[in-house]
mmCIF file of C-alpha atoms in Angstrom:
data_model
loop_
_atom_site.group_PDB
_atom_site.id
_atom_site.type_symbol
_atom_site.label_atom_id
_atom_site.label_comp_id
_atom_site.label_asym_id
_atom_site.label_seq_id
_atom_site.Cartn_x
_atom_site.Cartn_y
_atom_site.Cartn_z
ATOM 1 C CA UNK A 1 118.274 178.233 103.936
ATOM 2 C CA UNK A 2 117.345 176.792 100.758
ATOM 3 C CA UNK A 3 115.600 173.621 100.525
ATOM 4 C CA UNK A 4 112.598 171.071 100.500
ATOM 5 C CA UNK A 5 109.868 170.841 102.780
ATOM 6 C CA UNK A 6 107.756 167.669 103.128
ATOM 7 C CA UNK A 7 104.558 167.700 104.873
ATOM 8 C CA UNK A 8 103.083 165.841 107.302
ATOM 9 C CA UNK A 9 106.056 163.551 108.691
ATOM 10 C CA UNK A 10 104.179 160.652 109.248
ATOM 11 C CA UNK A 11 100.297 159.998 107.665
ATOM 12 C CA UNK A 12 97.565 157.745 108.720
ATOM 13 C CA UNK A 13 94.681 156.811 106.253
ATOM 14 C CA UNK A 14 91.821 154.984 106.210
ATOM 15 C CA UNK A 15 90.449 152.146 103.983
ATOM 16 C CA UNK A 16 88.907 154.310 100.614
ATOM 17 C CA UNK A 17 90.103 157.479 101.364
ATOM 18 C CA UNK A 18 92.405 159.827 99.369
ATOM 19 C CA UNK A 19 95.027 161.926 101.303
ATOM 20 C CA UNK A 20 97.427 164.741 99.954
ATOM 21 C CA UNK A 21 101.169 164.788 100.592
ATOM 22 C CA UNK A 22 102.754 168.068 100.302
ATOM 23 C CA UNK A 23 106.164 169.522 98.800
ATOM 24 C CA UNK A 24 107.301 172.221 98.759
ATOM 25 C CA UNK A 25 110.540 173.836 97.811
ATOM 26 C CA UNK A 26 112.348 177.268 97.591
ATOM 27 C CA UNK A 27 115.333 176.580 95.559
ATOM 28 C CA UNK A 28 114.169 177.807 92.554
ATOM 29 C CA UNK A 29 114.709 174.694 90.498
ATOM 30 C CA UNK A 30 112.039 173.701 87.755
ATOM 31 C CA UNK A 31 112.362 170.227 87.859
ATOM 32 C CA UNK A 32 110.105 168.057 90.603
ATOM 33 C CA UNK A 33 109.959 164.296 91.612
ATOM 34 C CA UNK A 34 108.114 162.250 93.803
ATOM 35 C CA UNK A 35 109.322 158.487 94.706
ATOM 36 C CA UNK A 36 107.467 155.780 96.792
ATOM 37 C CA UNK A 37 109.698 153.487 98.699
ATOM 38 C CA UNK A 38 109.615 149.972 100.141
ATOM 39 C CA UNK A 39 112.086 147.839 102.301
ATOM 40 C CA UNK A 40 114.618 146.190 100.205
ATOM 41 C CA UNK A 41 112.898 147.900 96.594
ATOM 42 C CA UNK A 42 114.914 151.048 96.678
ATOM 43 C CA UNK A 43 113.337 153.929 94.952
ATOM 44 C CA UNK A 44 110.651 153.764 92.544
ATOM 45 C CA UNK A 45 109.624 157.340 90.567
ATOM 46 C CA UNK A 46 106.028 157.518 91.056
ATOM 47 C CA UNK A 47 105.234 161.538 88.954
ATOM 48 C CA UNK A 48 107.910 164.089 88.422
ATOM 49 C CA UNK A 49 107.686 167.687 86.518
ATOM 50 C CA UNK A 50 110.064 169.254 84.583
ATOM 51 C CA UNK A 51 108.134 172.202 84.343
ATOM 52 C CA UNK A 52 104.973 174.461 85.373
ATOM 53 C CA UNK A 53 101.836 172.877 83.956
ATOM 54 C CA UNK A 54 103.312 170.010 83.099
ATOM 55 C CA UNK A 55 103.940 166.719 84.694
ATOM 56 C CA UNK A 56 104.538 162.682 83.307
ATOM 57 C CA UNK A 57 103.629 159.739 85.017
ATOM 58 C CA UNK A 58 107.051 157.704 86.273
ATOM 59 C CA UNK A 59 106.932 153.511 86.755
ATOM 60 C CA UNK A 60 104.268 153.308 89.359
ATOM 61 C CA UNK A 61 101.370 156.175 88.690
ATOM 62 C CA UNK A 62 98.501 153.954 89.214
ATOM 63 C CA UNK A 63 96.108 155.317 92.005
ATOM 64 C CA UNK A 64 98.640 158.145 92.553
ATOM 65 C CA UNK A 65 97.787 162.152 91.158
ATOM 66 C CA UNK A 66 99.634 165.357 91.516
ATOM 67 C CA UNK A 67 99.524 169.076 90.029
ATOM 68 C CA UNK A 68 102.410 171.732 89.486
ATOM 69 C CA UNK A 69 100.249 174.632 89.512
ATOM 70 C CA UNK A 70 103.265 176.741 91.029
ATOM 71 C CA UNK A 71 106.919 176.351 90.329
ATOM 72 C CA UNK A 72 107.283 175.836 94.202
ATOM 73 C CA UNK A 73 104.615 173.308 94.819
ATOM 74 C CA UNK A 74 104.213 169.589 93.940
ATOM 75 C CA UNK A 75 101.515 167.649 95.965
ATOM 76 C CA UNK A 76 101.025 164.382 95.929
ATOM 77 C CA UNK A 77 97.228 162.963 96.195
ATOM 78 C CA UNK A 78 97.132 158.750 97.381
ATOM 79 C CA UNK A 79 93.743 157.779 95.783
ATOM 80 C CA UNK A 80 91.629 155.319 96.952
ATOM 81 C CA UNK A 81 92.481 153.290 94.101
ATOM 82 C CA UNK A 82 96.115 152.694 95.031
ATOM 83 C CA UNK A 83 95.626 149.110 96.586
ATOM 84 C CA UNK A 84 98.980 149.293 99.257
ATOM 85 C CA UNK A 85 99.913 153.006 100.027
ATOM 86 C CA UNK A 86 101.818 152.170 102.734
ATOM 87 C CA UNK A 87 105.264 153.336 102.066
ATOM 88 C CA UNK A 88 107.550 156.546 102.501
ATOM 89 C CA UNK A 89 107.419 158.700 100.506
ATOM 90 C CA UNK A 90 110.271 161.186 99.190
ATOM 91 C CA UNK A 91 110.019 164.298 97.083
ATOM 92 C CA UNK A 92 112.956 165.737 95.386
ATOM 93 C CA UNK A 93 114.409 168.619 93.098
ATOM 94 C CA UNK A 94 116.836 169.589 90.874
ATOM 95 C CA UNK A 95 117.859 172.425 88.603
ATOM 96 C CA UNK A 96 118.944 170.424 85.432
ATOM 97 C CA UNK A 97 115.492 168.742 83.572
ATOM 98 C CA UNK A 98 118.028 165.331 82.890
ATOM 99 C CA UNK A 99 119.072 165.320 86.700
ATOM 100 C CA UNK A 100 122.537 165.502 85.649
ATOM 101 C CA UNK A 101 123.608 167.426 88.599
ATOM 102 C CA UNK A 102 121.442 165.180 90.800
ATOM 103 C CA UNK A 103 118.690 165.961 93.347
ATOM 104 C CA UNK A 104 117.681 167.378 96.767
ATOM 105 C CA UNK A 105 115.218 165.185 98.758
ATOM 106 C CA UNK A 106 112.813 166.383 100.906
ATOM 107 C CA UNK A 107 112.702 164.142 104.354
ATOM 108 C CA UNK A 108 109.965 162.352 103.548
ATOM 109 C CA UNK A 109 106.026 161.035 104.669
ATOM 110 C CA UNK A 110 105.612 157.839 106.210
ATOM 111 C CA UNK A 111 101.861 156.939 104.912
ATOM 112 C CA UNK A 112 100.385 154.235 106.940
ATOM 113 C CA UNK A 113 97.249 152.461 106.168
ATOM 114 C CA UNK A 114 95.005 151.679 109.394
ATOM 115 C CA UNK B 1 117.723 151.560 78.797
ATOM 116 C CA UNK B 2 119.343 152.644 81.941
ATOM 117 C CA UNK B 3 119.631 150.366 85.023
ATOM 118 C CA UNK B 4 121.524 149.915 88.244
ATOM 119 C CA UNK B 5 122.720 146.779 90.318
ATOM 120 C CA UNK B 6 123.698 146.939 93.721
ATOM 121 C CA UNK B 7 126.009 143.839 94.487
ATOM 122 C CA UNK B 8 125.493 143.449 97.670
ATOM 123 C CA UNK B 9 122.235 144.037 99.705
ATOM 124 C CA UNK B 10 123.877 144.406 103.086
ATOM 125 C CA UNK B 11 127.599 144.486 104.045
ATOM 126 C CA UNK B 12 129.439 144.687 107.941
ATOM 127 C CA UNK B 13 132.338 146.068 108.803
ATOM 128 C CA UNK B 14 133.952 146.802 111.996
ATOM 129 C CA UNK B 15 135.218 150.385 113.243
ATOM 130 C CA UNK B 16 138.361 151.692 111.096
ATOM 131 C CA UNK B 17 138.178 148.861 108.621
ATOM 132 C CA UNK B 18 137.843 149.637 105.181
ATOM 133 C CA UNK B 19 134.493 149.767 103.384
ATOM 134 C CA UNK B 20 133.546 148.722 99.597
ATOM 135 C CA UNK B 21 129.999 149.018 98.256
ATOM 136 C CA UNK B 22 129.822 147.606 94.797
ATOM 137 C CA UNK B 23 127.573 149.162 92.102
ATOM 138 C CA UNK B 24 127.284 147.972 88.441
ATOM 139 C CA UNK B 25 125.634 150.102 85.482
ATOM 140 C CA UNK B 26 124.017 149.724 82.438
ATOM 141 C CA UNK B 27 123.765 152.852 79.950
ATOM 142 C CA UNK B 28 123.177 153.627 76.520
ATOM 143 C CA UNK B 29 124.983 156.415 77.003
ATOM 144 C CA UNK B 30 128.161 158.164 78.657
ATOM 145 C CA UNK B 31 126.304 158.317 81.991
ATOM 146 C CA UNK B 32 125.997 160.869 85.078
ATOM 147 C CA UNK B 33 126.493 158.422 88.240
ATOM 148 C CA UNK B 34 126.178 159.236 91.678
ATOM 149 C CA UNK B 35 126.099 157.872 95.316
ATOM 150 C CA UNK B 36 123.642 158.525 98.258
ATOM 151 C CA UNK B 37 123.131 157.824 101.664
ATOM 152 C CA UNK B 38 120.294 157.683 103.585
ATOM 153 C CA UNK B 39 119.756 157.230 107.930
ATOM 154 C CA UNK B 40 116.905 156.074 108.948
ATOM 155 C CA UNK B 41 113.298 157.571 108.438
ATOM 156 C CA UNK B 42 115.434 160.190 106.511
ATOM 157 C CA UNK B 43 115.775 161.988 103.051
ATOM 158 C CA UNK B 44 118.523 161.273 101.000
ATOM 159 C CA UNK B 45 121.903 162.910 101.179
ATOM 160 C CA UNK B 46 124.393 162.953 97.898
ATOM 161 C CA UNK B 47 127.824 161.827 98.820
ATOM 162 C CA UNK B 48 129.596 162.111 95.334
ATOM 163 C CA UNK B 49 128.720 162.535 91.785
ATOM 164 C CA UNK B 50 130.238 161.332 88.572
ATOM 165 C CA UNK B 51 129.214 163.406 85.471
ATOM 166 C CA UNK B 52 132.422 162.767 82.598
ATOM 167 C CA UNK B 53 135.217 165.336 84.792
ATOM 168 C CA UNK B 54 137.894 163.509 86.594
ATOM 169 C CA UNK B 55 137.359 159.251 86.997
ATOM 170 C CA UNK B 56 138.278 159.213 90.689
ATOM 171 C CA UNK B 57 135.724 161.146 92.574
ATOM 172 C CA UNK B 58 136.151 162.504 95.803
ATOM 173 C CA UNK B 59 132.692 162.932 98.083
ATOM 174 C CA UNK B 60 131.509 164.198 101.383
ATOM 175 C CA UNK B 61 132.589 162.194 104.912
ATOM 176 C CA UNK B 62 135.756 161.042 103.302
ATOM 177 C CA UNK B 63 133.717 158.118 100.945
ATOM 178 C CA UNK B 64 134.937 158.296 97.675
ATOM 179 C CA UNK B 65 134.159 156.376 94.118
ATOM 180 C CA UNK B 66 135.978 155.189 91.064
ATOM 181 C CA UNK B 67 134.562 155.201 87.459
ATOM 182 C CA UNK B 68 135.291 152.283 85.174
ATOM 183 C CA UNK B 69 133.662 152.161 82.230
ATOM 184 C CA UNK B 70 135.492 149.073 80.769
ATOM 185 C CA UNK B 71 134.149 147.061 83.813
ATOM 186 C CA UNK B 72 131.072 149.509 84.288
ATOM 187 C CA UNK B 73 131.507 149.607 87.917
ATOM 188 C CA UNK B 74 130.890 152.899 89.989
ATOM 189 C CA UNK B 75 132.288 150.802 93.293
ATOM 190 C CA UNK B 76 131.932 153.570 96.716
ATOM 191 C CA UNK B 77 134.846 152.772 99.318
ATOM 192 C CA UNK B 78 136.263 154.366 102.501
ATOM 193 C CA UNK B 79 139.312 153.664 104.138
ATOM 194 C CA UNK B 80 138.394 153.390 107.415
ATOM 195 C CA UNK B 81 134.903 153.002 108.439
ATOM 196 C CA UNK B 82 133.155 154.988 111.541
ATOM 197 C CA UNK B 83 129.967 154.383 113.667
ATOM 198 C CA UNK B 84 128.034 157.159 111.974
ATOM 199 C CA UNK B 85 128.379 155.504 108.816
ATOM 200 C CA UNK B 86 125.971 152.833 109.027
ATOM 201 C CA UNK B 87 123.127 154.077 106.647
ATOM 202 C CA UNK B 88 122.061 152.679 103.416
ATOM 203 C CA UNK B 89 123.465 153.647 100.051
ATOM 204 C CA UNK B 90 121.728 154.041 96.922
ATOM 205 C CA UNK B 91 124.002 154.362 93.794
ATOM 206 C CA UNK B 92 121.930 155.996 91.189
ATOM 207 C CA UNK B 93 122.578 156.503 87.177
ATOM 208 C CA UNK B 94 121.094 159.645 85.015
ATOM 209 C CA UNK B 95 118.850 159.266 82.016
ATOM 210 C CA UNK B 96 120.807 162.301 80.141
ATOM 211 C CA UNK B 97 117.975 162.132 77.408
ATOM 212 C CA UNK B 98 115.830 164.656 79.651
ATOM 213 C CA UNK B 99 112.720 162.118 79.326
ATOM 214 C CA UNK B 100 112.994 160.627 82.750
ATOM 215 C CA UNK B 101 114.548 161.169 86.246
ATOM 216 C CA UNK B 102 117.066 159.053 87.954
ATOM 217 C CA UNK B 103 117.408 155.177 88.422
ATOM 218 C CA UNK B 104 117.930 153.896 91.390
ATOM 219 C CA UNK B 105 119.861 150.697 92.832
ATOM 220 C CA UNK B 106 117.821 148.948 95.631
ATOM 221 C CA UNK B 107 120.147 149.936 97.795
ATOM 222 C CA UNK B 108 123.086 148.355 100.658
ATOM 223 C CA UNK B 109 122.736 148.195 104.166
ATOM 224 C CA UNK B 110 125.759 149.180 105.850
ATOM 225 C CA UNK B 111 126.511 147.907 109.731
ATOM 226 C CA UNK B 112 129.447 149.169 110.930
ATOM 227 C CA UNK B 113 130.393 147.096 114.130
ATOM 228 C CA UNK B 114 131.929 148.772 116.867
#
């Protein structure tokens, strides 16, 4: 079955380290997303890609980096400098650049901060 | 500028009653809308999508959603309400310019009391 695979389910980091989230997904679409989220905030876009090579930063990039080196693949690296990671985090896809047809999530990383 | 408002942050409803989620827009343009739901420590699901067909729009688990552009409402309802349904629902608004990916309302706890 087609879909989106988020790896690991749940994430534990340390003070000053960076740790990479991945996605992955087999649906052939060229369009990827990644969105942090809080209690009671909703969704906020943190990257997305709407094509190989190329990404844009979303509302929140600061202290967050990712690569689309693959049209399959679309980690997501938690620097250091990213003051509160804690949050889950959800990666999504969709076929249409504009999202018009909306998305498929992955089920998301819980990153916790110890 | 695109932007979504979620009346309500949480609504309860007892078993077979009737549910209404409210969900205002804002848009420059004729906008894609759609509804999600998400259970707990999950991805999200898409119940129903708006995107300029039909105004009444019909979604999955019997939830459906009516498009009114001269109130610029995108209100979710259900006639009858079961257990299963208590999730939170995102209603979420397209940037159709291709620059960006979806907005996202901040979401509406739903309780569903047996």
């Amino acid at each position: 079955d087609g879909g989106i695979t988020q790896s690991p389910k749940y994430l534990f980091r340390k003070e000053g380290q960076n740790v990479t989230l991945s996605c992955e997904q087999n649906l052939n679409h060229d369009a990827m997303y990644w969105y942090r989220q809080d209690p009671g905030q909703g969704l906020r876009l943190i990257y997305y890609s709407q094509i190989v090579n190329d990404f844009q930063k979303g509302d929140i990039a600061e202290g967050y980096s990712v690569s689309r080196e693959k049209k399959e693949s679309f980690p997501l690296t938690v620097t250091s400098a990213q003051k509160n990671p804690t949050a889950f985090y959800l990666c999504a896809s969709s076929d249409d650049a504009t999202g018009n047809y909306g998305y498929t999530f992955g089920s998301g990383t819980r990153l916790t901060v110890v | 500028a695109q932007s979504v408002t979620q009346l309500d942050s949480h609504v309860s409803v007892s078993e077979g009653t009737p549910v209404l989620l409210r969900c205002n827009y804002s848009s420059s343009y004729s906008p894609s809308l759609f509804w999600y739901v998400q259970h707990p420590n999950k991805g999200l699901q898409l119940l129903l999508k708006y995107t300029s067909a039909a105004t009444l729009v019909k979604g999955i688990n019997g939830f459906e959603a009516e498009f009114k552009k001269s109130e610029t409402s995108f209100h979710l309802t259900k006639p009858s309400a079961h257990m299963s349904d208590a999730a939170e629902y995102f209603c979420v608004v397209s940037d159709l310019t291709g620059r960006r990916a979806l907005t996202f309302g901040s979401g509406t706890r739903l309780q569903v009391q047996p």
